[in-house]
Coordinates of C-alpha atoms in Angstrom, one line a residue:
M243 CA 0.0 0.0 0.0
E244 CA 2.8 2.4 0.9
T245 CA 4.5 1.8 -2.5
Y246 CA 1.2 2.4 -4.3
N247 CA 0.6 5.6 -2.4
Q248 CA 4.0 7.0 -3.3
T249 CA 4.1 6.1 -7.0
S250 CA 0.5 6.7 -8.1
T251 CA -1.8 9.7 -8.2
D252 CA -4.9 7.4 -7.9
F253 CA -7.0 7.3 -4.8
I254 CA -8.3 4.1 -3.2
L255 CA -12.0 4.0 -2.1
L256 CA -12.2 1.5 0.7
G257 CA -15.9 1.1 -0.1
L258 CA -19.1 0.1 1.7
F259 CA -19.2 -3.6 1.2
P260 CA -17.3 -6.0 3.5
P261 CA -15.6 -9.0 1.8
S262 CA -18.2 -11.5 2.9
R263 CA -21.6 -12.9 2.0
F264 CA -23.2 -10.0 3.8
G265 CA -21.2 -7.7 1.5
M266 CA -22.6 -9.5 -1.5
F267 CA -26.1 -9.1 -0.1
L268 CA -25.6 -5.4 0.4
F269 CA -24.2 -5.1 -3.1
I270 CA -27.3 -6.8 -4.7
L271 CA -29.6 -4.7 -2.5
I272 CA -28.0 -1.4 -3.5
V273 CA -27.9 -2.3 -7.2
L274 CA -31.7 -3.1 -7.0
I275 CA -32.3 0.2 -5.2
F276 CA -30.2 2.0 -8.0
L277 CA -32.3 0.4 -10.7
I278 CA -35.6 1.3 -9.0
A279 CA -34.3 4.9 -8.5
L280 CA -33.4 5.2 -12.2
F281 CA -36.8 3.8 -13.3
G282 CA -38.8 5.8 -10.8
N283 CA -37.1 9.2 -11.6
L284 CA -37.2 8.6 -15.3
C285 CA -40.9 7.8 -15.2
M286 CA -41.6 10.9 -13.1
I287 CA -39.7 13.1 -15.6
L288 CA -41.5 11.6 -18.6
L289 CA -44.9 11.7 -16.9
I290 CA -44.6 15.4 -16.1
F291 CA -43.3 16.1 -19.6
L292 CA -46.1 14.2 -21.4
D293 CA -49.1 15.1 -19.3
T294 CA -50.3 18.6 -19.7
H295 CA -52.2 18.5 -16.4
L296 CA -48.8 18.5 -14.7
H297 CA -47.4 21.5 -16.5
T298 CA -47.5 23.7 -13.4
P299 CA -44.6 25.3 -11.3
M300 CA -44.9 22.6 -8.6
Y301 CA -44.4 19.8 -11.0
F302 CA -41.8 21.6 -13.0
L303 CA -39.8 21.9 -9.7
L304 CA -40.6 18.2 -9.1
S305 CA -39.2 17.2 -12.5
Q306 CA -36.0 19.0 -11.6
L307 CA -35.8 17.1 -8.3
S308 CA -36.1 13.8 -10.2
F309 CA -33.5 14.9 -12.7
I310 CA -31.1 15.8 -9.8
D311 CA -31.8 12.5 -8.1
L312 CA -31.2 10.6 -11.3
N313 CA -27.8 12.1 -11.7
Y314 CA -27.1 12.1 -8.0
I315 CA -27.3 8.4 -7.5
S316 CA -25.6 7.8 -10.9
T317 CA -22.6 9.7 -9.7
I318 CA -22.0 7.3 -6.7
V319 CA -23.4 3.8 -7.3
P320 CA -22.0 2.7 -10.7
K321 CA -18.4 3.4 -9.7
M322 CA -18.9 1.7 -6.3
A323 CA -20.5 -1.3 -8.0
C324 CA -17.7 -1.6 -10.6
N325 CA -15.0 -1.4 -7.9
F326 CA -16.7 -4.2 -6.0
L327 CA -17.2 -6.5 -9.0
L328 CA -13.8 -6.0 -10.4
G329 CA -12.0 -6.1 -7.1
N330 CA -10.2 -2.8 -8.0
K331 CA -10.9 -0.1 -5.5
S332 CA -8.9 2.6 -7.3
I333 CA -10.2 5.8 -8.7
S334 CA -8.1 8.2 -10.8
F335 CA -7.2 11.7 -9.5
I336 CA -9.4 13.3 -12.3
G337 CA -12.2 10.8 -11.7
C338 CA -12.2 11.6 -8.0
G339 CA -12.3 15.3 -8.7
M340 CA -15.2 15.0 -11.1
Q341 CA -17.1 12.7 -8.7
S342 CA -16.6 15.2 -5.9
F343 CA -17.6 18.1 -8.0
F344 CA -20.8 16.6 -9.3
F345 CA -21.7 15.2 -5.9
M346 CA -21.4 18.6 -4.2
T347 CA -23.1 20.4 -7.1
L348 CA -26.1 18.1 -7.1
A349 CA -26.3 18.0 -3.3
G350 CA -26.2 21.8 -3.0
T351 CA -28.7 22.3 -5.8
E352 CA -31.1 19.8 -4.3
A353 CA -31.0 21.5 -0.9
L354 CA -31.9 24.8 -2.4
L355 CA -34.5 23.3 -4.7
L356 CA -36.3 21.7 -1.8
T357 CA -36.5 25.2 -0.3
S358 CA -38.0 26.5 -3.5
M359 CA -40.6 23.7 -3.4
A360 CA -41.5 24.6 0.2
Y361 CA -41.9 28.2 -0.8
D362 CA -44.1 27.1 -3.7
R363 CA -46.4 25.2 -1.4
Y364 CA -46.5 28.0 1.1
I365 CA -47.8 30.5 -1.5
A366 CA -50.2 27.9 -3.0
I367 CA -51.9 27.2 0.4
S368 CA -51.6 30.6 2.2
S369 CA -52.2 32.9 -0.8
P370 CA -53.9 30.8 -3.5
L371 CA -55.4 33.9 -5.3
H372 CA -51.9 35.4 -5.8
Y373 CA -50.2 32.1 -6.7
S374 CA -50.1 32.5 -10.5
I375 CA -48.5 36.0 -10.0
R376 CA -46.0 35.2 -7.3
I377 CA -45.0 31.8 -8.7
S378 CA -45.0 32.4 -12.4
R379 CA -43.0 30.4 -14.9
R380 CA -40.4 33.1 -14.9
V381 CA -40.0 33.0 -11.1
C382 CA -40.0 29.2 -11.2
L383 CA -37.2 29.3 -13.8
L384 CA -35.2 31.8 -11.8
M385 CA -35.4 29.7 -8.7
I386 CA -34.1 26.6 -10.6
I387 CA -31.3 28.6 -12.3
G388 CA -30.3 30.2 -9.0
S389 CA -30.2 26.8 -7.3
W390 CA -28.0 25.3 -10.0
M391 CA -25.6 28.3 -10.2
T392 CA -25.2 28.5 -6.4
G393 CA -24.6 24.8 -6.1
S394 CA -22.1 24.8 -8.9
I395 CA -20.1 27.8 -7.6
N396 CA -19.9 26.3 -4.1
S397 CA -18.9 22.9 -5.5
C398 CA -16.2 24.4 -7.8
A399 CA -14.6 26.3 -4.9
H400 CA -14.4 23.3 -2.6
T401 CA -13.2 21.0 -5.4
I402 CA -10.4 23.3 -6.5
Y403 CA -9.2 23.8 -2.9
T404 CA -9.3 20.1 -2.0
F405 CA -7.5 18.9 -5.1
Q406 CA -4.8 21.5 -4.8
I407 CA -3.6 20.0 -1.5
P408 CA 0.1 19.3 -2.2
C409 CA 0.6 16.0 -0.4
W410 CA -1.4 13.2 1.3
K411 CA -0.5 11.0 4.2
S412 CA -2.4 8.2 2.4
R413 CA -4.5 7.8 -0.7
A414 CA -6.9 5.3 0.9
I415 CA -10.2 7.2 1.4
N416 CA -12.3 5.4 4.0
H417 CA -15.6 6.0 2.2
F418 CA -17.5 4.7 -0.8
F419 CA -17.1 7.9 -2.8
C420 CA -14.8 11.0 -2.9
D421 CA -16.3 12.8 0.0
V422 CA -14.3 16.0 0.9
P423 CA -14.4 15.7 4.7
A424 CA -13.1 12.1 4.4
M425 CA -10.3 13.3 2.1
L426 CA -9.3 16.1 4.4
T427 CA -8.3 13.6 7.1
L428 CA -5.6 12.3 4.7
A429 CA -4.0 15.7 4.0
C430 CA -0.5 16.2 5.4
I431 CA -1.1 19.9 5.9
D432 CA -3.2 21.7 8.5
T433 CA -6.7 22.1 7.0
W434 CA -8.6 23.7 9.9
I435 CA -9.3 26.9 8.0
Y436 CA -10.8 25.0 5.1
E437 CA -12.8 22.8 7.5
Y438 CA -14.3 26.0 8.9
T439 CA -15.4 27.0 5.3
V440 CA -17.0 23.5 4.9
F441 CA -18.9 24.2 8.2
V442 CA -20.0 27.6 6.9
S443 CA -21.2 26.0 3.6
A444 CA -23.1 23.4 5.5
I445 CA -24.9 26.1 7.5
F446 CA -25.7 28.0 4.2
F447 CA -26.9 24.9 2.3
L448 CA -28.4 22.8 5.1
L449 CA -29.2 24.7 8.3
L450 CA -30.6 27.9 6.7
P451 CA -32.7 26.2 4.1
F452 CA -34.1 23.7 6.7
T453 CA -35.0 26.6 9.0
G454 CA -36.7 28.4 6.1
I455 CA -38.6 25.2 5.2
A456 CA -39.7 24.6 8.8
C457 CA -40.9 28.2 9.1
S458 CA -42.8 28.0 5.8
Y459 CA -44.5 24.8 6.8
G460 CA -45.3 26.3 10.2
C461 CA -47.1 29.1 8.4
V462 CA -48.8 26.6 6.0
L463 CA -50.1 24.5 8.9
F464 CA -51.4 27.6 10.6
A465 CA -53.2 28.6 7.4
V466 CA -54.5 25.0 6.9
Y467 CA -55.8 24.9 10.5
H468 CA -58.1 27.9 9.7
M469 CA -59.4 26.4 6.4
Q470 CA -63.2 25.8 6.4
S471 CA -63.1 23.0 3.7
A472 CA -62.3 19.6 5.2
E473 CA -61.3 18.3 1.8
G474 CA -58.9 21.3 1.4
R475 CA -57.4 20.6 4.8
K476 CA -56.8 16.9 4.0
K477 CA -55.2 17.7 0.7
A478 CA -52.9 20.4 2.2
Y479 CA -51.9 18.1 5.1
L480 CA -51.1 15.3 2.6
T481 CA -48.9 17.7 0.5
C482 CA -47.1 19.0 3.6
S483 CA -46.5 15.6 5.0
T484 CA -45.1 14.4 1.7
H485 CA -42.7 17.3 1.4
L486 CA -41.6 17.1 5.1
T487 CA -40.8 13.4 4.7
V488 CA -38.5 14.1 1.7
V489 CA -36.9 17.0 3.6
T490 CA -36.3 15.0 6.8
F491 CA -34.7 12.1 4.9
Y492 CA -32.4 14.5 3.0
Y493 CA -31.4 17.2 5.5
M494 CA -31.1 15.3 8.8
P495 CA -28.3 12.8 7.9
F496 CA -26.5 15.5 5.9
A497 CA -26.6 18.0 8.7
Y498 CA -25.6 15.4 11.3
T499 CA -22.6 14.5 9.3
Y500 CA -21.3 17.9 8.1
L501 CA -22.1 20.1 11.1
R502 CA -20.2 18.0 13.6
P503 CA -16.5 18.5 14.4
R504 CA -14.1 15.8 13.0
S505 CA -13.3 14.6 16.5
L506 CA -16.9 13.4 17.0
R507 CA -17.2 11.6 13.7
T508 CA -16.2 8.0 12.7
P509 CA -15.8 6.7 9.1
T510 CA -18.3 3.9 9.7
E511 CA -21.0 6.3 11.0
D512 CA -20.3 8.7 8.1
K513 CA -20.7 5.9 5.5
I514 CA -24.0 4.7 7.0
L515 CA -25.4 8.3 7.1
A516 CA -24.2 8.9 3.5
V517 CA -26.3 6.0 2.4
F518 CA -29.4 7.9 3.3
Y519 CA -28.7 11.1 1.3
T520 CA -26.8 9.5 -1.6
I521 CA -28.8 6.2 -2.2
L522 CA -32.1 6.1 -0.2
T523 CA -33.3 9.7 -0.9
P524 CA -33.1 9.4 -4.7
V525 CA -35.2 6.2 -4.6
L526 CA -37.7 7.4 -2.0
N527 CA -38.5 10.8 -3.7
P528 CA -40.4 9.4 -6.8
I529 CA -42.1 6.7 -4.6
I530 CA -43.3 9.3 -2.1
Y531 CA -44.4 11.9 -4.7
S532 CA -46.2 9.3 -6.9
L533 CA -47.9 7.0 -4.4
R534 CA -49.1 9.8 -2.1
N535 CA -50.1 12.2 -4.9
K536 CA -53.5 11.8 -6.6
E537 CA -52.6 14.1 -9.5
V538 CA -49.5 12.0 -10.4
M539 CA -51.5 8.8 -10.1
G540 CA -54.2 10.3 -12.3
A541 CA -51.6 11.3 -14.9
L542 CA -50.2 7.7 -14.8
R543 CA -53.6 6.2 -15.4
R544 CA -54.3 8.6 -18.3
L545 CA -50.9 7.8 -19.9
T546 CA -51.5 4.1 -19.5
K547 CA -54.9 4.4 -21.2
R548 CA -53.3 6.3 -24.1
I549 CA -50.6 3.6 -24.5
C550 CA -53.2 0.8 -24.4
S551 CA -55.5 2.6 -26.9
V552 CA -52.6 3.1 -29.4
K553 CA -51.7 -0.6 -29.1
M554 CA -55.3 -1.6 -29.8

């Protein structure tokens, strides 16, 4: 290992799967989850694109979420699966940099996009008469562009700094992808200033959006409580609970990992928590938004009828 570290620029991903039958079981399970996530998110994107009833700001934002999740899980799982099957845990310096950049871009963009979706639901429920004005297509497009640009700029800054570190104590990353905090533990220079910037970024992309989402849903629930229509209250509660489920699964493991000091973290715990926001969230989002959404299920039935009528 020492000879390898000194003569190669490649990194080693120690991975998630132990070399045992349990490791093979985990591998098969995660590959199945990956395939379900691909199918679910692709179906959601196509359904929203093909059904005109879903051509609204809420579903435009949802299609972006599915697009992000589709790329998000594809950035992590294929490389992890290939390494396990081939028995080769290495990843090139450029490959590691690209994986780290895309991971942070997609993670930051999704965090901001979920905030935009919470704002969309807040306006739809608390000010329905002004919804078409305050959440127009232009506003929706600006929220999406802003989320992507902010996520990309933040990711670019972190990637450039991390991959300019001049020397490494080891090139064996105790993780299943090129996660920046895991890589910083291998640096042979003092990185406390940079670790502080990671903490600030985590506050900006995790704590502040989550606080904003919590406040917006607090206002939504207050408005829902004063609704006279029982059907309207039921629909609003269902929408809010769906969004809050997605938000909780995404933000909580992320925040617990990135807002703690290095001394309180362990590689095993970090890998387990990372499974939630890199693998489970992308597969849960389309399931939650489809099975608990009457409009999506209605669009699916209409599309199925159209396909059946064409075949006949």
